[in-house]
């Protein structure tokens, strides 16, 4: 059965500029952070306050796309957190609640309770356990899949590609006892074959970073937000994103 987003897309009801989706990873101490994937709780709070002052509100990607399908949601910004770090529950979720924001958390069901072993440099950061993911879902956070184990899908063989897309979805659906509609490409790397695998696995949407010609509901562009993104830089990223990206087909 097609998702509501796909149905709306086919019905031609999605129009307008490309949605703005912010990409976060870890929220905590960023003193040792060679990949620049960490923001401090203080910085995240300032960024959420910045959104509020501009009349914008952070929501999950599912909520953002559903609003766009209704012809609404121009003041909504997607907030995504990749990898499913354990610090999400302690540091991000309380701030999202305080500022009335939703978010999407992209997790790795093949690394429950593990760590970011795919990053050769930098500190090991613990990932959420199954129970932690359920607690995030119970807190109103949309849970999406980031594959099984954080593999570059553009370099995966057919069996791995199938497992990282379809198996991660079924494992997560069993884990949270709820449909999983969103996928996020590890490293943001994406090609046509990966997009087709994600669509065939039943996902209604997928997040990339800079998908180029693959731009679409299964390869949504996102903007990296880091510790150095104070108000002026956030404003520039927000404006430049809208100017530089051509509209997503049908979105
Ligand atoms: Zn990742």
Short mmCIF file of C-alpha atoms and ligand atoms in Angstrom, two decimals:
data_model
loop_
_atom_site.label_atom_id
_atom_site.label_comp_id
_atom_site.label_asym_id
_atom_site.label_seq_id
_atom_site.Cartn_x
_atom_site.Cartn_y
_atom_site.Cartn_z
CA UNK A 1 0.00 0.00 0.00
CA UNK A 2 1.49 3.40 -0.89
CA UNK A 3 2.13 5.75 1.98
CA UNK A 4 0.00 8.86 2.40
CA UNK A 5 2.95 10.92 1.18
CA UNK A 6 3.28 8.89 -2.02
CA UNK A 7 -0.47 9.02 -2.61
CA UNK A 8 -0.45 12.75 -2.20
CA UNK A 9 2.55 13.03 -4.49
CA UNK A 10 0.83 11.02 -7.20
CA UNK A 11 -2.28 13.13 -6.78
CA UNK A 12 -0.10 16.18 -7.46
CA UNK A 13 -1.02 17.88 -4.22
CA UNK A 14 2.55 18.59 -3.13
CA UNK A 15 3.78 21.90 -4.41
CA UNK A 16 6.08 24.68 -3.28
CA UNK A 17 9.71 25.27 -2.38
CA UNK A 18 11.93 22.51 -1.09
CA UNK A 19 11.33 21.87 2.63
CA UNK A 20 14.13 22.83 5.03
CA UNK A 21 15.40 19.85 6.99
CA UNK A 22 18.15 20.32 9.58
CA UNK A 23 20.63 17.51 10.26
CA UNK A 24 21.95 16.90 13.77
CA UNK A 25 23.75 13.89 15.24
CA UNK A 26 24.94 13.94 18.85
CA UNK A 27 24.00 16.45 21.57
CA UNK A 28 26.56 16.76 24.37
CA UNK A 29 30.13 17.77 25.09
CA UNK A 30 31.82 18.74 21.81
CA UNK A 31 35.41 19.30 23.03
CA UNK A 32 36.64 16.20 21.12
CA UNK A 33 34.60 16.13 17.92
CA UNK A 34 36.72 15.60 14.75
CA UNK A 35 33.67 14.93 12.53
CA UNK A 36 31.79 17.95 13.89
CA UNK A 37 28.74 15.84 14.64
CA UNK A 38 28.08 17.22 18.13
CA UNK A 39 26.28 20.30 19.38
CA UNK A 40 26.12 21.22 23.04
CA UNK A 41 22.71 21.34 24.73
CA UNK A 42 23.20 25.09 25.20
CA UNK A 43 23.74 25.61 21.46
CA UNK A 44 20.77 23.43 20.53
CA UNK A 45 18.57 25.44 22.87
CA UNK A 46 19.72 28.71 21.27
CA UNK A 47 18.97 27.27 17.82
CA UNK A 48 15.47 26.16 18.87
CA UNK A 49 14.88 29.61 20.36
CA UNK A 50 16.06 31.13 17.07
CA UNK A 51 13.45 29.08 15.20
CA UNK A 52 10.73 30.25 17.58
CA UNK A 53 11.71 33.92 17.15
CA UNK A 54 11.48 33.58 13.37
CA UNK A 55 8.01 32.06 13.66
CA UNK A 56 9.33 28.65 12.63
CA UNK A 57 8.76 25.35 14.42
CA UNK A 58 10.79 22.16 14.34
CA UNK A 59 8.86 18.98 13.56
CA UNK A 60 9.52 15.41 12.44
CA UNK A 61 10.03 14.85 8.71
CA UNK A 62 6.79 12.82 8.63
CA UNK A 63 4.87 15.77 10.09
CA UNK A 64 6.59 18.20 7.73
CA UNK A 65 5.77 16.15 4.62
CA UNK A 66 2.20 15.47 5.76
CA UNK A 67 1.65 19.21 6.25
CA UNK A 68 3.14 19.93 2.83
CA UNK A 69 0.82 17.31 1.32
CA UNK A 70 -2.09 19.37 2.66
CA UNK A 71 -0.63 22.53 1.16
CA UNK A 72 0.42 23.75 4.61
CA UNK A 73 3.57 23.74 6.72
CA UNK A 74 5.46 26.70 5.26
CA UNK A 75 6.65 27.65 8.75
CA UNK A 76 7.74 24.14 9.67
CA UNK A 77 11.35 22.94 9.70
CA UNK A 78 12.30 19.28 9.81
CA UNK A 79 14.64 18.34 12.68
CA UNK A 80 16.59 15.12 12.21
CA UNK A 81 19.07 13.36 14.50
CA UNK A 82 21.21 10.68 12.82
CA UNK A 83 22.75 7.52 14.32
CA UNK A 84 20.56 7.33 17.46
CA UNK A 85 23.09 8.45 20.08
CA UNK A 86 22.16 7.68 23.68
CA UNK A 87 22.60 11.37 24.55
CA UNK A 88 19.42 12.12 22.57
CA UNK A 89 17.24 11.11 25.53
CA UNK A 90 19.23 13.06 28.12
CA UNK A 91 20.06 16.21 26.18
CA UNK A 92 17.93 16.65 23.05
CA UNK A 93 14.50 15.36 24.02
CA UNK A 94 14.02 17.64 27.07
CA UNK A 95 14.91 20.69 24.94
CA UNK A 96 12.63 19.63 22.09
CA UNK A 97 9.81 19.28 24.63
CA UNK A 98 10.57 22.65 26.21
CA UNK A 99 10.42 24.42 22.85
CA UNK A 100 7.39 22.50 21.56
CA UNK A 101 9.31 20.79 18.76
CA UNK A 102 9.10 17.35 17.23
CA UNK A 103 11.95 15.49 15.54
CA UNK A 104 12.93 12.38 13.62
CA UNK A 105 15.55 10.06 15.07
CA UNK A 106 17.30 7.78 12.56
CA UNK A 107 18.58 4.69 14.37
CA UNK A 108 20.59 1.55 13.58
CA UNK A 109 18.73 -1.62 14.66
CA UNK A 110 21.87 -3.65 13.90
CA UNK A 111 23.87 -1.74 16.56
CA UNK A 112 21.44 -1.53 19.51
CA UNK A 113 23.34 -0.48 22.61
CA UNK A 114 26.58 -0.36 20.58
CA UNK A 115 28.65 2.64 19.58
CA UNK A 116 29.79 4.63 16.54
CA UNK A 117 32.41 2.04 15.56
CA UNK A 118 32.16 3.16 11.89
CA UNK A 119 34.00 6.42 12.72
CA UNK A 120 37.75 5.62 12.78
CA UNK A 121 38.64 8.83 14.64
CA UNK A 122 37.15 10.49 17.64
CA UNK A 123 35.49 9.40 20.85
CA UNK A 124 33.27 6.33 21.04
CA UNK A 125 29.73 7.47 21.62
CA UNK A 126 27.13 5.02 22.94
CA UNK A 127 24.03 4.35 20.87
CA UNK A 128 20.51 3.89 22.22
CA UNK A 129 19.40 0.45 23.32
CA UNK A 130 16.08 -1.02 22.16
CA UNK A 131 14.49 0.32 25.34
CA UNK A 132 15.95 3.78 24.71
CA UNK A 133 14.48 3.84 21.19
CA UNK A 134 11.10 2.86 22.61
CA UNK A 135 11.37 5.67 25.17
CA UNK A 136 12.08 8.18 22.40
CA UNK A 137 9.10 6.89 20.41
CA UNK A 138 6.90 7.09 23.54
CA UNK A 139 8.08 10.69 23.90
CA UNK A 140 6.55 11.56 20.52
CA UNK A 141 9.72 11.30 18.42
CA UNK A 142 9.40 9.81 14.94
CA UNK A 143 11.70 6.79 14.62
CA UNK A 144 13.26 6.17 11.20
CA UNK A 145 15.90 3.74 9.95
CA UNK A 146 19.52 4.65 9.22
CA UNK A 147 20.13 1.18 7.77
CA UNK A 148 21.21 -1.71 9.97
CA UNK A 149 24.86 -1.04 10.74
CA UNK A 150 25.89 2.25 9.04
CA UNK A 151 27.03 1.00 5.63
CA UNK A 152 27.61 3.17 2.55
CA UNK A 153 24.75 1.87 0.37
CA UNK A 154 26.42 2.97 -2.87
CA UNK A 155 29.16 0.38 -2.16
CA UNK A 156 26.92 -2.42 -0.86
CA UNK A 157 26.29 -5.69 -2.73
CA UNK A 158 22.71 -6.74 -3.46
CA UNK A 159 22.24 -8.83 -0.30
CA UNK A 160 23.65 -6.12 1.95
CA UNK A 161 21.56 -3.45 0.25
CA UNK A 162 18.41 -5.51 0.84
CA UNK A 163 19.24 -6.15 4.49
CA UNK A 164 20.20 -2.56 5.24
CA UNK A 165 16.90 -1.26 3.82
CA UNK A 166 14.13 -3.90 4.14
CA UNK A 167 15.43 -5.76 7.20
CA UNK A 168 16.17 -2.60 9.15
CA UNK A 169 12.59 -1.46 8.53
CA UNK A 170 10.98 -4.72 9.68
CA UNK A 171 13.25 -4.93 12.76
CA UNK A 172 12.39 -1.38 13.77
CA UNK A 173 8.67 -1.88 13.21
CA UNK A 174 8.79 -4.90 15.51
CA UNK A 175 10.81 -2.93 18.03
CA UNK A 176 8.50 0.08 18.30
CA UNK A 177 5.30 -1.77 17.29
CA UNK A 178 4.47 0.98 14.83
CA UNK A 179 4.98 1.67 11.10
CA UNK A 180 8.37 3.08 10.05
CA UNK A 181 8.08 5.42 7.08
CA UNK A 182 11.43 7.23 7.02
CA UNK A 183 14.93 6.21 5.98
CA UNK A 184 18.22 8.11 6.14
CA UNK A 185 21.23 7.24 3.95
CA UNK A 186 24.37 6.59 6.02
CA UNK A 187 27.05 9.22 5.20
CA UNK A 188 24.39 10.88 3.02
CA UNK A 189 25.73 8.90 0.05
CA UNK A 190 23.06 7.92 -2.42
CA UNK A 191 22.69 6.66 -5.98
CA UNK A 192 19.76 5.51 -8.11
CA UNK A 193 20.14 1.89 -6.98
CA UNK A 194 19.98 2.88 -3.30
CA UNK A 195 16.93 5.07 -3.91
CA UNK A 196 15.17 2.17 -5.65
CA UNK A 197 16.03 -0.23 -2.80
CA UNK A 198 14.68 2.21 -0.21
CA UNK A 199 11.47 2.74 -2.15
CA UNK A 200 11.06 -1.00 -2.74
CA UNK A 201 11.48 -1.63 1.00
CA UNK A 202 8.32 0.43 1.53
CA UNK A 203 9.68 3.67 2.96
CA UNK A 204 7.57 6.71 2.17
CA UNK A 205 10.52 9.12 2.26
CA UNK A 206 14.28 9.18 2.71
CA UNK A 207 16.78 11.83 3.82
CA UNK A 208 20.10 12.45 2.07
CA UNK A 209 22.41 15.47 2.37
CA UNK A 210 23.16 16.80 -1.08
CA UNK A 211 21.42 14.40 -3.50
CA UNK A 212 21.92 16.40 -6.70
CA UNK A 213 19.79 15.08 -9.55
CA UNK A 214 18.27 12.42 -7.29
CA UNK A 215 16.54 15.19 -5.31
CA UNK A 216 13.05 13.97 -4.43
CA UNK A 217 10.90 12.49 -1.68
CA UNK A 218 13.29 9.50 -1.49
CA UNK A 219 16.40 11.72 -1.48
CA UNK A 220 15.58 14.86 0.49
CA UNK A 221 18.40 17.38 0.91
CA UNK A 222 19.35 18.40 4.44
CA UNK A 223 21.46 21.12 5.99
CA UNK A 224 24.19 20.24 8.49
CA UNK A 225 23.77 22.24 11.71
CA UNK A 226 26.73 22.40 14.04
CA UNK A 227 28.08 23.97 17.18
CA UNK A 228 29.23 27.07 15.24
CA UNK A 229 25.81 27.81 13.82
CA UNK A 230 24.80 30.86 15.78
CA UNK A 231 21.91 33.07 14.68
CA UNK A 232 23.52 34.79 11.69
CA UNK A 233 24.87 31.58 10.19
CA UNK A 234 21.55 29.83 10.76
CA UNK A 235 19.78 32.65 8.97
CA UNK A 236 22.17 32.42 6.01
CA UNK A 237 21.83 28.64 5.80
CA UNK A 238 18.05 28.95 5.91
CA UNK A 239 17.95 31.60 3.16
CA UNK A 240 20.65 30.05 0.95
CA UNK A 241 19.00 26.64 1.11
CA UNK A 242 15.82 28.09 -0.33
CA UNK A 243 17.67 30.04 -3.01
CA UNK A 244 20.09 27.35 -4.10
CA UNK A 245 17.93 24.25 -4.14
CA UNK A 246 15.62 23.77 -7.02
CA UNK A 247 12.17 22.63 -5.91
CA UNK A 248 11.83 18.96 -5.14
CA UNK A 249 9.79 17.32 -7.86
CA UNK A 250 6.21 17.21 -6.62
CA UNK A 251 7.05 18.56 -3.19
ZN1 LIG B 1 25.13 8.35 10.35
#
